[in-house]
């Protein structure tokens, strides 16, 4: 599967969001990772469907990868589908009926994803993996950009990759939190194919050079894992 770079706009310049998102996309990013926080499921407050819709109205056509860190989940799913979300991922602990939430996302025409916090077991996949288009492994605790990568995510990525292979389905394996040029090879080697990066990309002075360096490291990590 082609590697996808998904910049987390949590670290973008909110005062000129459209421009900054266009800049990372022109610099070679593939998706827009859209972090939604509610000061309830996570201790922070960010952006909602109106901002997603505004990006679409501003002409952004790249896939928008919505990462819901909210509870309850279902109330917001139709709003994001209408606002132009491509993928909608949620944390299974945040909804009363994860299977129902997955079906809701699918029925509204979006790609459903399940997100695993550092302490959340992959067992949730036992009965729903066939319904998913992506699995997101958190390599930090959700709530803030700019945190340190938690190395235990590597073994979890390997385990998730094994489950995806066993399912025989095309499911993206995404990693989110503390991803930088100097650790992206390791997460690629552990099986990730979709890479969220916030502070390391938006904090760099040259987006294109950072993305080129990340892609080079991803290829190196994949080769080393063969
Ligand atoms: C954390 C968010 C991440 C975060 C990534 O809750 O889900 O997407 O913004 O930012 P960095 O790359 O700075 O860890
Ligand atoms: Zn995220």
PDB file of C-alpha atoms and ligand atoms in Angstrom:
ATOM      1  CA  UNK A   1       0.000   0.000   0.000  1.00  0.00           C
ATOM      2  CA  UNK A   2       1.269   3.500  -0.803  1.00  0.00           C
ATOM      3  CA  UNK A   3       2.391   5.450   2.234  1.00  0.00           C
ATOM      4  CA  UNK A   4       0.011   8.249   3.207  1.00  0.00           C
ATOM      5  CA  UNK A   5       1.235  11.359   5.046  1.00  0.00           C
ATOM      6  CA  UNK A   6      -1.623  12.940   6.992  1.00  0.00           C
ATOM      7  CA  UNK A   7      -0.688  16.268   8.624  1.00  0.00           C
ATOM      8  CA  UNK A   8      -2.578  16.931  11.866  1.00  0.00           C
ATOM      9  CA  UNK A   9      -3.959  20.445  11.535  1.00  0.00           C
ATOM     10  CA  UNK A  10      -3.955  20.743  15.325  1.00  0.00           C
ATOM     11  CA  UNK A  11      -0.460  22.206  14.859  1.00  0.00           C
ATOM     12  CA  UNK A  12      -1.382  24.418  11.884  1.00  0.00           C
ATOM     13  CA  UNK A  13      -1.796  28.178  12.098  1.00  0.00           C
ATOM     14  CA  UNK A  14      -5.519  28.485  12.952  1.00  0.00           C
ATOM     15  CA  UNK A  15      -5.570  32.181  12.007  1.00  0.00           C
ATOM     16  CA  UNK A  16      -4.742  31.217   8.413  1.00  0.00           C
ATOM     17  CA  UNK A  17      -5.912  27.613   8.358  1.00  0.00           C
ATOM     18  CA  UNK A  18      -6.916  27.365   4.688  1.00  0.00           C
ATOM     19  CA  UNK A  19      -3.568  28.706   3.504  1.00  0.00           C
ATOM     20  CA  UNK A  20      -1.568  26.489   5.853  1.00  0.00           C
ATOM     21  CA  UNK A  21      -3.512  23.356   4.829  1.00  0.00           C
ATOM     22  CA  UNK A  22      -3.004  24.209   1.152  1.00  0.00           C
ATOM     23  CA  UNK A  23       0.691  24.724   1.845  1.00  0.00           C
ATOM     24  CA  UNK A  24       1.210  21.230   3.321  1.00  0.00           C
ATOM     25  CA  UNK A  25      -0.833  19.647   0.534  1.00  0.00           C
ATOM     26  CA  UNK A  26       1.207  21.452  -2.130  1.00  0.00           C
ATOM     27  CA  UNK A  27       4.322  20.340  -0.275  1.00  0.00           C
ATOM     28  CA  UNK A  28       3.319  16.710  -0.914  1.00  0.00           C
ATOM     29  CA  UNK A  29       1.021  15.641   1.944  1.00  0.00           C
ATOM     30  CA  UNK A  30      -1.795  13.235   1.009  1.00  0.00           C
ATOM     31  CA  UNK A  31      -4.582  13.645   3.573  1.00  0.00           C
ATOM     32  CA  UNK A  32      -5.720  16.244   6.107  1.00  0.00           C
ATOM     33  CA  UNK A  33      -5.902  14.784   9.641  1.00  0.00           C
ATOM     34  CA  UNK A  34      -8.641  16.618  11.534  1.00  0.00           C
ATOM     35  CA  UNK A  35      -8.502  16.300  15.348  1.00  0.00           C
ATOM     36  CA  UNK A  36     -11.817  16.859  17.104  1.00  0.00           C
ATOM     37  CA  UNK A  37     -11.652  17.247  20.919  1.00  0.00           C
ATOM     38  CA  UNK A  38     -14.555  17.965  23.264  1.00  0.00           C
ATOM     39  CA  UNK A  39     -13.113  18.706  26.742  1.00  0.00           C
ATOM     40  CA  UNK A  40     -14.976  15.609  27.973  1.00  0.00           C
ATOM     41  CA  UNK A  41     -13.500  12.496  26.366  1.00  0.00           C
ATOM     42  CA  UNK A  42     -10.132  14.319  26.257  1.00  0.00           C
ATOM     43  CA  UNK A  43      -9.054  17.364  28.284  1.00  0.00           C
ATOM     44  CA  UNK A  44      -8.862  19.784  25.360  1.00  0.00           C
ATOM     45  CA  UNK A  45     -11.203  21.591  22.982  1.00  0.00           C
ATOM     46  CA  UNK A  46     -10.589  22.028  19.260  1.00  0.00           C
ATOM     47  CA  UNK A  47     -12.595  22.206  16.054  1.00  0.00           C
ATOM     48  CA  UNK A  48     -15.917  20.895  14.749  1.00  0.00           C
ATOM     49  CA  UNK A  49     -17.873  20.243  11.544  1.00  0.00           C
ATOM     50  CA  UNK A  50     -18.141  23.920  10.575  1.00  0.00           C
ATOM     51  CA  UNK A  51     -14.370  24.088  10.197  1.00  0.00           C
ATOM     52  CA  UNK A  52     -14.383  20.906   8.094  1.00  0.00           C
ATOM     53  CA  UNK A  53     -17.059  22.430   5.884  1.00  0.00           C
ATOM     54  CA  UNK A  54     -15.072  25.669   5.626  1.00  0.00           C
ATOM     55  CA  UNK A  55     -12.029  23.755   4.343  1.00  0.00           C
ATOM     56  CA  UNK A  56     -14.206  22.117   1.664  1.00  0.00           C
ATOM     57  CA  UNK A  57     -15.716  25.492   0.744  1.00  0.00           C
ATOM     58  CA  UNK A  58     -12.196  26.900   0.465  1.00  0.00           C
ATOM     59  CA  UNK A  59     -11.538  24.319  -2.267  1.00  0.00           C
ATOM     60  CA  UNK A  60      -9.654  21.615  -0.382  1.00  0.00           C
ATOM     61  CA  UNK A  61     -10.308  18.341  -2.214  1.00  0.00           C
ATOM     62  CA  UNK A  62      -7.799  16.038  -0.426  1.00  0.00           C
ATOM     63  CA  UNK A  63      -9.281  13.338   1.814  1.00  0.00           C
ATOM     64  CA  UNK A  64     -10.206  14.721   5.252  1.00  0.00           C
ATOM     65  CA  UNK A  65      -9.422  12.162   7.939  1.00  0.00           C
ATOM     66  CA  UNK A  66     -11.589  13.043  10.935  1.00  0.00           C
ATOM     67  CA  UNK A  67     -10.299  11.755  14.287  1.00  0.00           C
ATOM     68  CA  UNK A  68     -13.118  12.047  16.799  1.00  0.00           C
ATOM     69  CA  UNK A  69     -11.964  12.367  20.413  1.00  0.00           C
ATOM     70  CA  UNK A  70     -15.486  13.009  21.666  1.00  0.00           C
ATOM     71  CA  UNK A  71     -18.113  11.227  23.728  1.00  0.00           C
ATOM     72  CA  UNK A  72     -20.819  10.429  22.818  1.00  0.00           C
ATOM     73  CA  UNK A  73     -19.827   9.863  19.175  1.00  0.00           C
ATOM     74  CA  UNK A  74     -22.987   9.232  17.121  1.00  0.00           C
ATOM     75  CA  UNK A  75     -24.508  12.687  17.439  1.00  0.00           C
ATOM     76  CA  UNK A  76     -21.576  14.230  15.498  1.00  0.00           C
ATOM     77  CA  UNK A  77     -21.156  11.605  12.752  1.00  0.00           C
ATOM     78  CA  UNK A  78     -23.904  12.908  10.397  1.00  0.00           C
ATOM     79  CA  UNK A  79     -22.631  16.480  10.834  1.00  0.00           C
ATOM     80  CA  UNK A  80     -19.121  15.476   9.753  1.00  0.00           C
ATOM     81  CA  UNK A  81     -20.399  13.367   6.856  1.00  0.00           C
ATOM     82  CA  UNK A  82     -22.362  16.398   5.635  1.00  0.00           C
ATOM     83  CA  UNK A  83     -19.359  18.673   6.190  1.00  0.00           C
ATOM     84  CA  UNK A  84     -17.275  16.656   3.733  1.00  0.00           C
ATOM     85  CA  UNK A  85     -15.346  14.170   5.891  1.00  0.00           C
ATOM     86  CA  UNK A  86     -13.783  11.262   3.981  1.00  0.00           C
ATOM     87  CA  UNK A  87     -12.805   9.020   6.911  1.00  0.00           C
ATOM     88  CA  UNK A  88     -14.282   9.112  10.403  1.00  0.00           C
ATOM     89  CA  UNK A  89     -12.407   7.328  13.183  1.00  0.00           C
ATOM     90  CA  UNK A  90     -13.520   7.075  16.801  1.00  0.00           C
ATOM     91  CA  UNK A  91     -12.407   5.553  20.109  1.00  0.00           C
ATOM     92  CA  UNK A  92     -14.490   2.442  20.975  1.00  0.00           C
ATOM     93  CA  UNK A  93     -14.625   3.373  24.697  1.00  0.00           C
ATOM     94  CA  UNK A  94     -16.300   6.662  23.760  1.00  0.00           C
ATOM     95  CA  UNK A  95     -19.469   5.153  22.309  1.00  0.00           C
ATOM     96  CA  UNK A  96     -22.044   2.816  23.843  1.00  0.00           C
ATOM     97  CA  UNK A  97     -22.334   0.671  20.701  1.00  0.00           C
ATOM     98  CA  UNK A  98     -19.163   0.625  18.569  1.00  0.00           C
ATOM     99  CA  UNK A  99     -20.657  -1.691  15.936  1.00  0.00           C
ATOM    100  CA  UNK A 100     -23.612   0.647  15.490  1.00  0.00           C
ATOM    101  CA  UNK A 101     -21.296   3.667  15.190  1.00  0.00           C
ATOM    102  CA  UNK A 102     -19.201   1.909  12.515  1.00  0.00           C
ATOM    103  CA  UNK A 103     -22.344   1.131  10.512  1.00  0.00           C
ATOM    104  CA  UNK A 104     -23.582   4.704  10.870  1.00  0.00           C
ATOM    105  CA  UNK A 105     -20.308   6.044   9.428  1.00  0.00           C
ATOM    106  CA  UNK A 106     -20.450   3.549   6.536  1.00  0.00           C
ATOM    107  CA  UNK A 107     -24.138   4.242   5.800  1.00  0.00           C
ATOM    108  CA  UNK A 108     -23.358   7.951   5.512  1.00  0.00           C
ATOM    109  CA  UNK A 109     -20.745   7.206   2.840  1.00  0.00           C
ATOM    110  CA  UNK A 110     -17.557   7.672   4.901  1.00  0.00           C
ATOM    111  CA  UNK A 111     -14.685   5.276   5.675  1.00  0.00           C
ATOM    112  CA  UNK A 112     -14.965   3.974   9.262  1.00  0.00           C
ATOM    113  CA  UNK A 113     -11.920   3.674  11.507  1.00  0.00           C
ATOM    114  CA  UNK A 114     -11.321   2.486  15.074  1.00  0.00           C
ATOM    115  CA  UNK A 115      -8.728   4.207  17.293  1.00  0.00           C
ATOM    116  CA  UNK A 116      -6.689   2.492  20.022  1.00  0.00           C
ATOM    117  CA  UNK A 117      -5.247   4.446  22.936  1.00  0.00           C
ATOM    118  CA  UNK A 118      -1.932   3.266  24.420  1.00  0.00           C
ATOM    119  CA  UNK A 119      -3.761   1.183  27.082  1.00  0.00           C
ATOM    120  CA  UNK A 120      -6.645  -0.011  24.873  1.00  0.00           C
ATOM    121  CA  UNK A 121      -6.375  -3.675  23.821  1.00  0.00           C
ATOM    122  CA  UNK A 122      -6.790  -4.687  20.172  1.00  0.00           C
ATOM    123  CA  UNK A 123      -9.481  -7.202  21.273  1.00  0.00           C
ATOM    124  CA  UNK A 124     -12.136  -4.740  20.109  1.00  0.00           C
ATOM    125  CA  UNK A 125     -11.166  -5.870  16.598  1.00  0.00           C
ATOM    126  CA  UNK A 126     -12.298  -9.466  17.195  1.00  0.00           C
ATOM    127  CA  UNK A 127     -15.818  -8.893  15.926  1.00  0.00           C
ATOM    128  CA  UNK A 128     -15.597  -5.707  13.868  1.00  0.00           C
ATOM    129  CA  UNK A 129     -12.418  -5.839  11.785  1.00  0.00           C
ATOM    130  CA  UNK A 130     -14.403  -6.839   8.683  1.00  0.00           C
ATOM    131  CA  UNK A 131     -16.398  -3.610   8.945  1.00  0.00           C
ATOM    132  CA  UNK A 132     -13.391  -1.270   9.091  1.00  0.00           C
ATOM    133  CA  UNK A 133     -11.399   0.667   6.490  1.00  0.00           C
ATOM    134  CA  UNK A 134      -8.730   1.842   8.909  1.00  0.00           C
ATOM    135  CA  UNK A 135      -7.176   1.125  12.281  1.00  0.00           C
ATOM    136  CA  UNK A 136      -5.462   3.971  14.111  1.00  0.00           C
ATOM    137  CA  UNK A 137      -2.865   3.205  16.758  1.00  0.00           C
ATOM    138  CA  UNK A 138      -2.235   6.084  19.159  1.00  0.00           C
ATOM    139  CA  UNK A 139       1.452   6.470  20.006  1.00  0.00           C
ATOM    140  CA  UNK A 140       0.605   9.159  22.611  1.00  0.00           C
ATOM    141  CA  UNK A 141      -2.381   9.607  24.905  1.00  0.00           C
ATOM    142  CA  UNK A 142      -4.956  11.635  22.993  1.00  0.00           C
ATOM    143  CA  UNK A 143      -5.580  15.289  23.732  1.00  0.00           C
ATOM    144  CA  UNK A 144      -2.537  17.299  22.734  1.00  0.00           C
ATOM    145  CA  UNK A 145      -0.060  17.768  19.924  1.00  0.00           C
ATOM    146  CA  UNK A 146       3.671  17.814  20.528  1.00  0.00           C
ATOM    147  CA  UNK A 147       3.901  14.844  22.944  1.00  0.00           C
ATOM    148  CA  UNK A 148       6.641  12.199  23.096  1.00  0.00           C
ATOM    149  CA  UNK A 149       6.217   9.013  21.036  1.00  0.00           C
ATOM    150  CA  UNK A 150       5.458   5.955  23.245  1.00  0.00           C
ATOM    151  CA  UNK A 151       7.656   3.077  21.936  1.00  0.00           C
ATOM    152  CA  UNK A 152       5.190   0.363  23.044  1.00  0.00           C
ATOM    153  CA  UNK A 153       3.122   1.431  20.024  1.00  0.00           C
ATOM    154  CA  UNK A 154       5.592  -0.477  17.830  1.00  0.00           C
ATOM    155  CA  UNK A 155       4.590  -3.932  19.091  1.00  0.00           C
ATOM    156  CA  UNK A 156       0.941  -2.927  18.841  1.00  0.00           C
ATOM    157  CA  UNK A 157       1.395  -1.861  15.218  1.00  0.00           C
ATOM    158  CA  UNK A 158       2.964  -5.253  14.471  1.00  0.00           C
ATOM    159  CA  UNK A 159       0.037  -7.029  16.145  1.00  0.00           C
ATOM    160  CA  UNK A 160      -2.496  -4.893  14.258  1.00  0.00           C
ATOM    161  CA  UNK A 161      -0.680  -5.609  10.979  1.00  0.00           C
ATOM    162  CA  UNK A 162      -0.942  -9.356  11.656  1.00  0.00           C
ATOM    163  CA  UNK A 163      -4.689  -8.995  12.243  1.00  0.00           C
ATOM    164  CA  UNK A 164      -5.097  -7.034   9.001  1.00  0.00           C
ATOM    165  CA  UNK A 165      -3.190  -9.704   7.053  1.00  0.00           C
ATOM    166  CA  UNK A 166      -5.350 -12.433   8.615  1.00  0.00           C
ATOM    167  CA  UNK A 167      -8.521 -10.524   7.674  1.00  0.00           C
ATOM    168  CA  UNK A 168      -7.498 -10.493   4.004  1.00  0.00           C
ATOM    169  CA  UNK A 169      -9.007  -7.009   3.702  1.00  0.00           C
ATOM    170  CA  UNK A 170      -7.469  -3.727   2.568  1.00  0.00           C
ATOM    171  CA  UNK A 171      -7.387  -1.818   5.834  1.00  0.00           C
ATOM    172  CA  UNK A 172      -5.123   1.162   6.379  1.00  0.00           C
ATOM    173  CA  UNK A 173      -2.913   1.036   9.474  1.00  0.00           C
ATOM    174  CA  UNK A 174      -2.451   4.545  10.802  1.00  0.00           C
ATOM    175  CA  UNK A 175      -0.195   5.823  13.564  1.00  0.00           C
ATOM    176  CA  UNK A 176      -0.753   9.091  15.429  1.00  0.00           C
ATOM    177  CA  UNK A 177       1.378  10.900  18.002  1.00  0.00           C
ATOM    178  CA  UNK A 178       4.977  12.057  18.218  1.00  0.00           C
ATOM    179  CA  UNK A 179       5.837  11.010  14.648  1.00  0.00           C
ATOM    180  CA  UNK A 180       8.980  12.725  13.328  1.00  0.00           C
ATOM    181  CA  UNK A 181      11.629  12.222  10.640  1.00  0.00           C
ATOM    182  CA  UNK A 182      13.825  10.355  13.125  1.00  0.00           C
ATOM    183  CA  UNK A 183      11.260   7.716  14.228  1.00  0.00           C
ATOM    184  CA  UNK A 184       9.025   7.302  11.165  1.00  0.00           C
ATOM    185  CA  UNK A 185      11.244   4.513   9.753  1.00  0.00           C
ATOM    186  CA  UNK A 186      10.606   2.413  12.870  1.00  0.00           C
ATOM    187  CA  UNK A 187       6.832   2.797  12.683  1.00  0.00           C
ATOM    188  CA  UNK A 188       6.896   2.002   8.959  1.00  0.00           C
ATOM    189  CA  UNK A 189       8.964  -1.102   9.733  1.00  0.00           C
ATOM    190  CA  UNK A 190       6.372  -2.131  12.340  1.00  0.00           C
ATOM    191  CA  UNK A 191       3.661  -2.052   9.666  1.00  0.00           C
ATOM    192  CA  UNK A 192       2.122   1.432   9.625  1.00  0.00           C
ATOM    193  CA  UNK A 193       1.180   2.731   6.166  1.00  0.00           C
ATOM    194  CA  UNK A 194      -0.558   5.981   7.131  1.00  0.00           C
ATOM    195  CA  UNK A 195       1.368   8.535   9.167  1.00  0.00           C
ATOM    196  CA  UNK A 196      -0.163  11.406  11.120  1.00  0.00           C
ATOM    197  CA  UNK A 197       2.300  14.154  11.869  1.00  0.00           C
ATOM    198  CA  UNK A 198       1.515  17.453  13.554  1.00  0.00           C
ATOM    199  CA  UNK A 199       4.181  19.425  15.346  1.00  0.00           C
ATOM    200  CA  UNK A 200       7.121  17.843  13.480  1.00  0.00           C
ATOM    201  CA  UNK A 201       5.723  18.984  10.126  1.00  0.00           C
ATOM    202  CA  UNK A 202       4.014  22.292  10.944  1.00  0.00           C
ATOM    203  CA  UNK A 203       6.928  23.239  13.194  1.00  0.00           C
ATOM    204  CA  UNK A 204       9.463  22.720  10.413  1.00  0.00           C
ATOM    205  CA  UNK A 205      10.658  25.620   8.260  1.00  0.00           C
ATOM    206  CA  UNK A 206      10.331  23.735   4.945  1.00  0.00           C
ATOM    207  CA  UNK A 207       7.232  21.492   4.663  1.00  0.00           C
ATOM    208  CA  UNK A 208       8.294  19.944   1.334  1.00  0.00           C
ATOM    209  CA  UNK A 209      11.773  19.041   2.591  1.00  0.00           C
ATOM    210  CA  UNK A 210      10.293  17.480   5.755  1.00  0.00           C
ATOM    211  CA  UNK A 211       7.820  15.394   3.735  1.00  0.00           C
ATOM    212  CA  UNK A 212      10.565  14.240   1.333  1.00  0.00           C
ATOM    213  CA  UNK A 213      12.704  13.245   4.333  1.00  0.00           C
ATOM    214  CA  UNK A 214       9.756  11.382   5.907  1.00  0.00           C
ATOM    215  CA  UNK A 215       9.055   9.451   2.691  1.00  0.00           C
ATOM    216  CA  UNK A 216      12.732   8.523   2.375  1.00  0.00           C
ATOM    217  CA  UNK A 217      12.733   7.229   5.964  1.00  0.00           C
ATOM    218  CA  UNK A 218       9.468   5.291   5.400  1.00  0.00           C
ATOM    219  CA  UNK A 219      11.053   3.494   2.432  1.00  0.00           C
ATOM    220  CA  UNK A 220      14.174   2.763   4.499  1.00  0.00           C
ATOM    221  CA  UNK A 221      12.025   1.384   7.332  1.00  0.00           C
ATOM    222  CA  UNK A 222      10.072  -0.821   4.930  1.00  0.00           C
ATOM    223  CA  UNK A 223      13.241  -2.189   3.344  1.00  0.00           C
ATOM    224  CA  UNK A 224      14.809  -2.905   6.730  1.00  0.00           C
ATOM    225  CA  UNK A 225      11.687  -4.871   7.777  1.00  0.00           C
ATOM    226  CA  UNK A 226      11.808  -7.211   4.756  1.00  0.00           C
TER     227      UNK A 226
HETATM  228  C1  LIG B   1      -3.442  13.837  19.622  1.00  0.00           C
HETATM  229  C2  LIG B   1      -3.856  13.973  18.163  1.00  0.00           C
HETATM  230  C3  LIG B   1      -2.748  13.965  17.200  1.00  0.00           C
HETATM  231  C4  LIG B   1      -1.738  15.045  17.397  1.00  0.00           C
HETATM  232  C5  LIG B   1      -0.498  14.694  16.634  1.00  0.00           C
HETATM  233  O1  LIG B   1      -4.554  13.634  20.403  1.00  0.00           O
HETATM  234  O2  LIG B   1      -4.720  12.913  17.816  1.00  0.00           O
HETATM  235  O3  LIG B   1      -3.222  13.944  15.864  1.00  0.00           O
HETATM  236  O4  LIG B   1      -2.193  16.315  17.049  1.00  0.00           O
HETATM  237  O5  LIG B   1       0.428  15.708  16.870  1.00  0.00           O
HETATM  238  P1  LIG B   1       1.986  15.426  17.029  1.00  0.00           P
HETATM  239  O6  LIG B   1       2.448  14.882  15.705  1.00  0.00           O
HETATM  240  O7  LIG B   1       2.520  16.777  17.343  1.00  0.00           O
HETATM  241  O8  LIG B   1       2.151  14.430  18.137  1.00  0.00           O
HETATM  242 ZN1  LIG B   2      -5.279  12.584  15.677  1.00  0.00          ZN
END
